[in-house]
mmCIF file of C-alpha atoms and ligand atoms in Angstrom:
data_model
loop_
_atom_site.group_PDB
_atom_site.id
_atom_site.type_symbol
_atom_site.label_atom_id
_atom_site.label_comp_id
_atom_site.label_asym_id
_atom_site.label_seq_id
_atom_site.Cartn_x
_atom_site.Cartn_y
_atom_site.Cartn_z
ATOM 1 C CA MET X 170 7.584 48.362 -5.942
ATOM 2 C CA LYS X 171 5.860 49.514 -8.978
ATOM 3 C CA THR X 172 5.950 46.942 -11.823
ATOM 4 C CA LEU X 173 5.898 47.691 -15.626
ATOM 5 C CA GLY X 174 5.654 45.076 -18.424
ATOM 6 C CA ILE X 175 7.050 45.431 -21.790
ATOM 7 C CA PHE X 176 5.488 43.379 -24.669
ATOM 8 C CA GLY X 177 7.417 44.122 -27.841
ATOM 9 C CA GLY X 178 6.460 42.763 -31.516
ATOM 10 C CA THR X 179 6.168 43.898 -35.096
ATOM 11 C CA PHE X 180 2.389 44.144 -34.501
ATOM 12 C CA ASP X 181 1.957 43.748 -38.482
ATOM 13 C CA PRO X 182 -0.964 44.010 -37.573
ATOM 14 C CA VAL X 183 -1.810 43.785 -33.899
ATOM 15 C CA HIS X 184 -4.309 41.172 -33.239
ATOM 16 C CA ILE X 185 -6.516 39.488 -30.555
ATOM 17 C CA GLY X 186 -3.645 37.105 -29.677
ATOM 18 C CA HIS X 187 -1.526 39.941 -28.750
ATOM 19 C CA LEU X 188 -4.040 41.758 -26.880
ATOM 20 C CA ARG X 189 -5.413 38.970 -24.899
ATOM 21 C CA THR X 190 -1.772 37.915 -23.932
ATOM 22 C CA ALA X 191 -1.086 41.450 -22.901
ATOM 23 C CA VAL X 192 -4.074 41.643 -20.673
ATOM 24 C CA GLU X 193 -3.522 38.075 -19.171
ATOM 25 C CA LEU X 194 0.162 38.920 -18.373
ATOM 26 C CA ARG X 195 -0.689 42.249 -16.761
ATOM 27 C CA GLU X 196 -3.341 40.415 -14.502
ATOM 28 C CA HIS X 197 -1.334 37.416 -13.570
ATOM 29 C CA LEU X 198 1.822 39.318 -12.820
ATOM 30 C CA GLY X 199 0.074 42.198 -11.206
ATOM 31 C CA LEU X 200 1.501 44.777 -13.501
ATOM 32 C CA ASP X 201 0.767 48.537 -13.012
ATOM 33 C CA GLU X 202 1.189 49.048 -16.642
ATOM 34 C CA MET X 203 1.867 46.902 -19.685
ATOM 35 C CA HIS X 204 3.534 48.593 -22.575
ATOM 36 C CA LEU X 205 2.910 47.277 -26.002
ATOM 37 C CA MET X 206 5.975 48.370 -27.917
ATOM 38 C CA PRO X 207 6.294 48.156 -31.777
ATOM 39 C CA SER X 208 9.650 47.212 -32.980
ATOM 40 C CA ALA X 209 10.631 49.951 -35.703
ATOM 41 C CA ARG X 210 13.365 47.902 -37.358
ATOM 42 C CA PRO X 211 13.272 44.327 -35.927
ATOM 43 C CA PRO X 212 16.971 42.871 -36.021
ATOM 44 C CA HIS X 213 15.819 39.238 -36.323
ATOM 45 C CA ARG X 214 13.411 39.076 -39.210
ATOM 46 C CA GLU X 215 12.551 40.448 -42.648
ATOM 47 C CA GLN X 216 11.593 44.284 -42.308
ATOM 48 C CA PRO X 217 7.749 44.537 -42.241
ATOM 49 C CA GLY X 218 6.105 45.841 -45.181
ATOM 50 C CA VAL X 219 4.031 48.426 -43.400
ATOM 51 C CA SER X 220 5.621 51.319 -41.842
ATOM 52 C CA ALA X 221 6.385 51.481 -38.139
ATOM 53 C CA GLU X 222 4.046 54.685 -38.050
ATOM 54 C CA HIS X 223 1.174 52.559 -39.540
ATOM 55 C CA ARG X 224 1.689 49.691 -37.121
ATOM 56 C CA LEU X 225 1.828 52.123 -34.010
ATOM 57 C CA ALA X 226 -1.323 53.745 -35.145
ATOM 58 C CA MET X 227 -3.212 50.496 -35.428
ATOM 59 C CA LEU X 228 -1.964 49.471 -32.025
ATOM 60 C CA ARG X 229 -3.255 52.859 -30.496
ATOM 61 C CA LEU X 230 -6.640 52.069 -32.219
ATOM 62 C CA ALA X 231 -6.532 48.523 -30.881
ATOM 63 C CA ILE X 232 -6.078 49.709 -27.245
ATOM 64 C CA ASP X 233 -8.384 52.711 -27.472
ATOM 65 C CA GLY X 234 -11.287 51.760 -30.188
ATOM 66 C CA GLU X 235 -11.578 55.223 -31.639
ATOM 67 C CA LYS X 236 -9.293 57.670 -30.519
ATOM 68 C CA GLN X 237 -5.489 57.885 -31.121
ATOM 69 C CA CYS X 238 -4.037 59.648 -28.137
ATOM 70 C CA ASP X 239 -0.267 59.704 -27.812
ATOM 71 C CA SER X 240 -0.011 58.413 -24.141
ATOM 72 C CA LEU X 241 -3.332 56.781 -23.402
ATOM 73 C CA ILE X 242 -3.527 54.098 -21.055
ATOM 74 C CA ARG X 243 -6.460 51.907 -21.170
ATOM 75 C CA ASP X 244 -7.081 48.806 -18.866
ATOM 76 C CA GLY X 245 -3.295 49.220 -17.863
ATOM 77 C CA LEU X 246 -2.274 48.787 -21.637
ATOM 78 C CA LEU X 247 -0.127 51.419 -23.195
ATOM 79 C CA ALA X 248 1.090 51.838 -26.930
ATOM 80 C CA ASP X 249 4.778 52.691 -26.403
ATOM 81 C CA ASP X 250 6.612 54.490 -29.331
ATOM 82 C CA ARG X 251 10.301 54.555 -27.924
ATOM 83 C CA GLU X 252 11.550 52.195 -30.533
ATOM 84 C CA LEU X 253 10.358 54.567 -33.408
ATOM 85 C CA ARG X 254 12.100 57.501 -31.706
ATOM 86 C CA ARG X 255 15.440 55.752 -32.351
ATOM 87 C CA GLU X 256 17.636 55.278 -35.297
ATOM 88 C CA GLY X 257 18.943 51.890 -36.463
ATOM 89 C CA LEU X 258 17.890 48.321 -35.710
ATOM 90 C CA SER X 259 15.736 48.038 -32.519
ATOM 91 C CA TYR X 260 17.815 46.258 -30.006
ATOM 92 C CA THR X 261 15.824 45.402 -27.034
ATOM 93 C CA VAL X 262 18.838 45.692 -24.765
ATOM 94 C CA GLU X 263 19.080 49.399 -25.767
ATOM 95 C CA THR X 264 15.351 49.771 -25.075
ATOM 96 C CA LEU X 265 15.749 48.443 -21.714
ATOM 97 C CA ALA X 266 18.832 50.389 -20.782
ATOM 98 C CA GLN X 267 16.945 53.535 -21.949
ATOM 99 C CA LEU X 268 13.960 52.618 -19.870
ATOM 100 C CA ARG X 269 16.054 51.991 -16.654
ATOM 101 C CA ASP X 270 17.749 55.145 -17.164
ATOM 102 C CA GLU X 271 14.445 56.962 -17.216
ATOM 103 C CA LEU X 272 12.881 55.145 -14.326
ATOM 104 C CA GLY X 273 15.738 54.643 -11.997
ATOM 105 C CA GLY X 274 16.256 51.503 -9.722
ATOM 106 C CA GLU X 275 12.836 51.600 -7.875
ATOM 107 C CA VAL X 276 10.588 50.125 -10.587
ATOM 108 C CA ALA X 277 10.368 46.354 -11.509
ATOM 109 C CA LEU X 278 10.511 45.983 -15.323
ATOM 110 C CA CYS X 279 9.236 42.667 -16.974
ATOM 111 C CA LEU X 280 10.243 42.085 -20.545
ATOM 112 C CA CYS X 281 7.599 39.519 -21.870
ATOM 113 C CA ILE X 282 8.899 37.262 -24.640
ATOM 114 C CA GLY X 283 7.578 33.998 -26.214
ATOM 115 C CA MET X 284 9.419 30.529 -25.465
ATOM 116 C CA ASP X 285 10.496 30.680 -29.125
ATOM 117 C CA SER X 286 12.467 33.786 -28.373
ATOM 118 C CA LEU X 287 13.973 32.287 -25.165
ATOM 119 C CA VAL X 288 15.335 29.307 -26.962
ATOM 120 C CA ASN X 289 17.117 31.807 -29.402
ATOM 121 C CA LEU X 290 18.065 34.335 -26.844
ATOM 122 C CA HIS X 291 21.864 33.916 -27.422
ATOM 123 C CA THR X 292 21.407 35.370 -30.787
ATOM 124 C CA TRP X 293 20.041 38.730 -29.435
ATOM 125 C CA GLN X 294 22.452 41.768 -29.144
ATOM 126 C CA ARG X 295 24.073 41.622 -25.620
ATOM 127 C CA TRP X 296 21.685 39.018 -24.343
ATOM 128 C CA GLN X 297 23.438 38.414 -21.226
ATOM 129 C CA GLU X 298 22.856 42.045 -20.061
ATOM 130 C CA LEU X 299 19.093 41.978 -20.465
ATOM 131 C CA THR X 300 18.440 40.729 -16.933
ATOM 132 C CA ASP X 301 20.681 43.680 -15.689
ATOM 133 C CA TYR X 302 17.774 45.970 -16.501
ATOM 134 C CA ALA X 303 14.722 43.791 -16.364
ATOM 135 C CA HIS X 304 13.121 40.532 -15.384
ATOM 136 C CA ILE X 305 12.209 38.194 -18.259
ATOM 137 C CA VAL X 306 8.768 36.550 -18.445
ATOM 138 C CA VAL X 307 8.561 33.750 -20.889
ATOM 139 C CA ALA X 308 5.149 32.706 -22.394
ATOM 140 C CA ALA X 309 5.187 28.835 -22.626
ATOM 141 C CA ARG X 310 4.122 27.990 -26.222
ATOM 142 C CA PRO X 311 3.104 24.533 -27.250
ATOM 143 C CA GLY X 312 6.160 22.694 -28.955
ATOM 144 C CA TRP X 313 8.662 24.761 -27.208
ATOM 145 C CA HIS X 314 10.651 23.800 -23.993
ATOM 146 C CA VAL X 315 13.060 25.737 -21.784
ATOM 147 C CA PRO X 316 16.427 24.955 -23.209
ATOM 148 C CA GLU X 317 18.310 22.263 -20.881
ATOM 149 C CA THR X 318 21.646 22.574 -22.677
ATOM 150 C CA GLY X 319 23.851 25.325 -24.350
ATOM 151 C CA PRO X 320 24.474 28.961 -23.295
ATOM 152 C CA VAL X 321 20.975 30.022 -22.529
ATOM 153 C CA ALA X 322 20.545 26.914 -20.200
ATOM 154 C CA GLN X 323 23.603 27.935 -18.357
ATOM 155 C CA TRP X 324 22.704 31.501 -18.049
ATOM 156 C CA LEU X 325 18.986 30.727 -16.870
ATOM 157 C CA ALA X 326 20.387 28.688 -13.847
ATOM 158 C CA GLY X 327 20.373 30.932 -10.855
ATOM 159 C CA ARG X 328 17.882 33.372 -12.556
ATOM 160 C CA TYR X 329 14.938 30.950 -12.946
ATOM 161 C CA THR X 330 11.822 31.438 -10.719
ATOM 162 C CA ASP X 331 8.239 29.953 -10.802
ATOM 163 C CA ALA X 332 6.907 32.640 -8.453
ATOM 164 C CA PRO X 333 5.230 35.713 -10.047
ATOM 165 C CA GLN X 334 5.062 37.490 -6.719
ATOM 166 C CA LEU X 335 8.868 37.563 -6.676
ATOM 167 C CA LEU X 336 9.061 39.869 -9.512
ATOM 168 C CA SER X 337 7.849 42.961 -7.572
ATOM 169 C CA THR X 338 10.349 42.493 -4.929
ATOM 170 C CA SER X 339 13.424 43.459 -7.186
ATOM 171 C CA PRO X 340 13.805 45.639 -10.281
ATOM 172 C CA SER X 341 15.552 43.009 -12.373
ATOM 173 C CA GLY X 342 17.329 39.832 -12.595
ATOM 174 C CA ARG X 343 14.809 36.809 -12.720
ATOM 175 C CA VAL X 344 13.278 34.672 -15.394
ATOM 176 C CA LEU X 345 9.785 33.354 -15.075
ATOM 177 C CA VAL X 346 7.998 31.056 -17.237
ATOM 178 C CA ASP X 347 4.263 31.568 -17.283
ATOM 179 C CA ALA X 348 1.541 29.503 -19.037
ATOM 180 C CA MET X 349 -1.261 31.469 -20.758
ATOM 181 C CA THR X 350 -3.902 31.115 -23.372
ATOM 182 C CA LEU X 351 -2.549 31.400 -26.847
ATOM 183 C CA LEU X 352 -5.305 32.044 -29.364
ATOM 184 C CA PRO X 353 -4.338 30.284 -32.647
ATOM 185 C CA VAL X 354 -3.910 33.666 -34.469
ATOM 186 C CA SER X 355 -0.968 35.054 -36.202
ATOM 187 C CA ALA X 356 -0.216 38.190 -38.131
ATOM 188 C CA THR X 357 1.085 36.136 -40.957
ATOM 189 C CA GLN X 358 -2.479 34.570 -41.407
ATOM 190 C CA ILE X 359 -4.082 37.943 -41.187
ATOM 191 C CA ARG X 360 -1.719 39.487 -43.725
ATOM 192 C CA GLU X 361 -2.539 36.382 -46.136
ATOM 193 C CA ASN X 362 -6.363 36.827 -45.438
ATOM 194 C CA LEU X 363 -6.211 40.740 -46.358
ATOM 195 C CA ALA X 364 -4.023 40.111 -49.375
ATOM 196 C CA THR X 365 -6.563 37.470 -50.765
ATOM 197 C CA GLY X 366 -9.677 39.432 -49.940
ATOM 198 C CA HIS X 367 -10.747 37.113 -47.103
ATOM 199 C CA SER X 368 -12.226 38.573 -43.783
ATOM 200 C CA VAL X 369 -10.336 39.281 -40.616
ATOM 201 C CA ARG X 370 -13.394 40.083 -38.547
ATOM 202 C CA TYR X 371 -13.095 39.066 -34.837
ATOM 203 C CA LEU X 372 -9.341 38.500 -35.221
ATOM 204 C CA VAL X 373 -8.443 42.062 -35.414
ATOM 205 C CA PRO X 374 -10.292 44.975 -33.613
ATOM 206 C CA ASP X 375 -12.954 46.652 -35.707
ATOM 207 C CA ALA X 376 -11.172 50.084 -35.500
ATOM 208 C CA VAL X 377 -8.023 48.535 -36.896
ATOM 209 C CA ILE X 378 -9.876 46.846 -39.800
ATOM 210 C CA GLU X 379 -11.293 50.273 -40.620
ATOM 211 C CA TYR X 380 -7.687 51.722 -40.483
ATOM 212 C CA ILE X 381 -6.255 49.019 -42.777
ATOM 213 C CA HIS X 382 -9.013 49.760 -45.511
ATOM 214 C CA GLN X 383 -9.003 53.402 -45.225
ATOM 215 C CA ASN X 384 -5.135 53.172 -45.746
ATOM 216 C CA GLY X 385 -5.139 50.583 -48.433
ATOM 217 C CA LEU X 386 -2.685 48.362 -46.111
ATOM 218 C CA TYR X 387 -1.905 44.765 -46.867
ATOM 219 C CA LYS X 388 -3.216 44.608 -50.448
ATOM 220 C CA GLN X 389 -1.328 42.148 -52.689
ATOM 221 C CA GLU X 390 1.162 44.898 -53.724
ATOM 222 C CA ASN X 391 1.950 45.903 -50.009
ATOM 223 C CA THR X 392 2.779 42.689 -48.535
HETATM 224 P P1 ATP T 863 4.041 37.115 -37.639
HETATM 225 O O1 ATP T 863 3.015 36.195 -37.950
HETATM 226 O O2 ATP T 863 4.162 38.222 -38.627
HETATM 227 O O3 ATP T 863 5.403 36.474 -37.171
HETATM 228 P P2 ATP T 863 2.827 37.407 -34.953
HETATM 229 O O4 ATP T 863 1.485 37.108 -34.999
HETATM 230 O O5 ATP T 863 3.657 36.193 -34.404
HETATM 231 O O6 ATP T 863 3.456 37.920 -36.081
HETATM 232 P P3 ATP T 863 4.553 39.518 -33.649
HETATM 233 O O7 ATP T 863 4.232 40.895 -33.716
HETATM 234 O O8 ATP T 863 5.697 38.836 -34.366
HETATM 235 O O9 ATP T 863 3.186 38.422 -34.011
HETATM 236 O O10 ATP T 863 4.528 39.035 -32.118
HETATM 237 C C1 ATP T 863 4.791 39.784 -30.789
HETATM 238 C C2 ATP T 863 4.760 38.949 -29.749
HETATM 239 O O11 ATP T 863 3.545 38.300 -29.601
HETATM 240 C C3 ATP T 863 5.653 37.885 -29.691
HETATM 241 O O12 ATP T 863 6.191 37.661 -28.416
HETATM 242 C C4 ATP T 863 5.019 36.620 -30.002
HETATM 243 O O13 ATP T 863 5.197 35.462 -29.328
HETATM 244 C C5 ATP T 863 3.426 36.975 -29.420
HETATM 245 N N1 ATP T 863 2.372 36.353 -30.138
HETATM 246 C C6 ATP T 863 2.091 36.119 -31.351
HETATM 247 N N2 ATP T 863 0.925 35.668 -31.616
HETATM 248 C C7 ATP T 863 0.548 35.367 -30.477
HETATM 249 C C8 ATP T 863 -0.726 34.680 -30.061
HETATM 250 N N3 ATP T 863 -1.640 34.178 -31.030
HETATM 251 N N4 ATP T 863 -1.014 34.704 -28.674
HETATM 252 C C9 ATP T 863 -0.291 35.034 -27.852
HETATM 253 N N5 ATP T 863 1.034 35.724 -28.226
HETATM 254 C C10 ATP T 863 1.259 35.928 -29.447
#
C-alpha cells in the first residue's frame, strides 16, 4: 500500500531538527512521501509572530534550497499548504479527514508527532477519531514516556505496535513509538538568536537565512 507521512509544526522557522527527523522517519518507515505541513493557526499555543505564508515560504526553501515551487517533492519531502487554505484554527483531525477524503481508503497515512504531544493528546479536538483516519507515529523524546495511566493510556491499548512494517498493511488505526536522532535545536532558540543579532548558520538552511534577512523577520519588534 502507498504510504504517506505527515509532519506538522509551526515551523517558525523550520530548522535542521525538523528536516533531519523528517528524512529519518521517511527512511525508517519506508514512506513514499513525507508532507511537512505548517499549522496556519495552531490551536494549542500562542499564535506565531510570523505569518503562515512566510513560514510556508521558508519551508519550501528549506526543502528545495533555491526555487519555491508549489508542489515540489525533493528526497520524498514536500511542503504541504493545506492548513493555510482553511479558515479557523488548524485542527489536525480536520486535516486528516480531508486527506482521507481525497486519497480514499487505499493509502496508509502516518501522522508523526513527538512524545510530548502524545502525552497531551486528550486535549486535541476529537482526539479519539485521529486513528480513524491515520496511524500515529510517535517520536520518542528524552524525558518523556508513553503514558501508562489516564485516557490516552486506555486508548493506546489495542492500537500500540512496535513493528514499522505493519503500518503499510492497513490505512490507519495503529500507534507506533519510534526512536530517532533528536538534534538539540529549537525554533525558540533560533528566534532568540535572531532577535539578539546572533548567528543561526548551520542550524537553519542558508536559503532560509537569506529569506529571513531579506524580509526582516524575527527582529526584536517582530518576535
Ligand atoms: P518552538 O521552539 O517554537 O516550540 P520547535 O522547534 O519545537 O518550535 P515546532 O514547529 O513546534 O518546532 O515542531 C514541529 C515538530 O517538530 C514537533 O513534532 C516537534 O516535536 C518536532 N521537533 C521540534 N524540534 C525538533 C528537533 N530538534 N528534532 C526533532 N524534532 C523536533
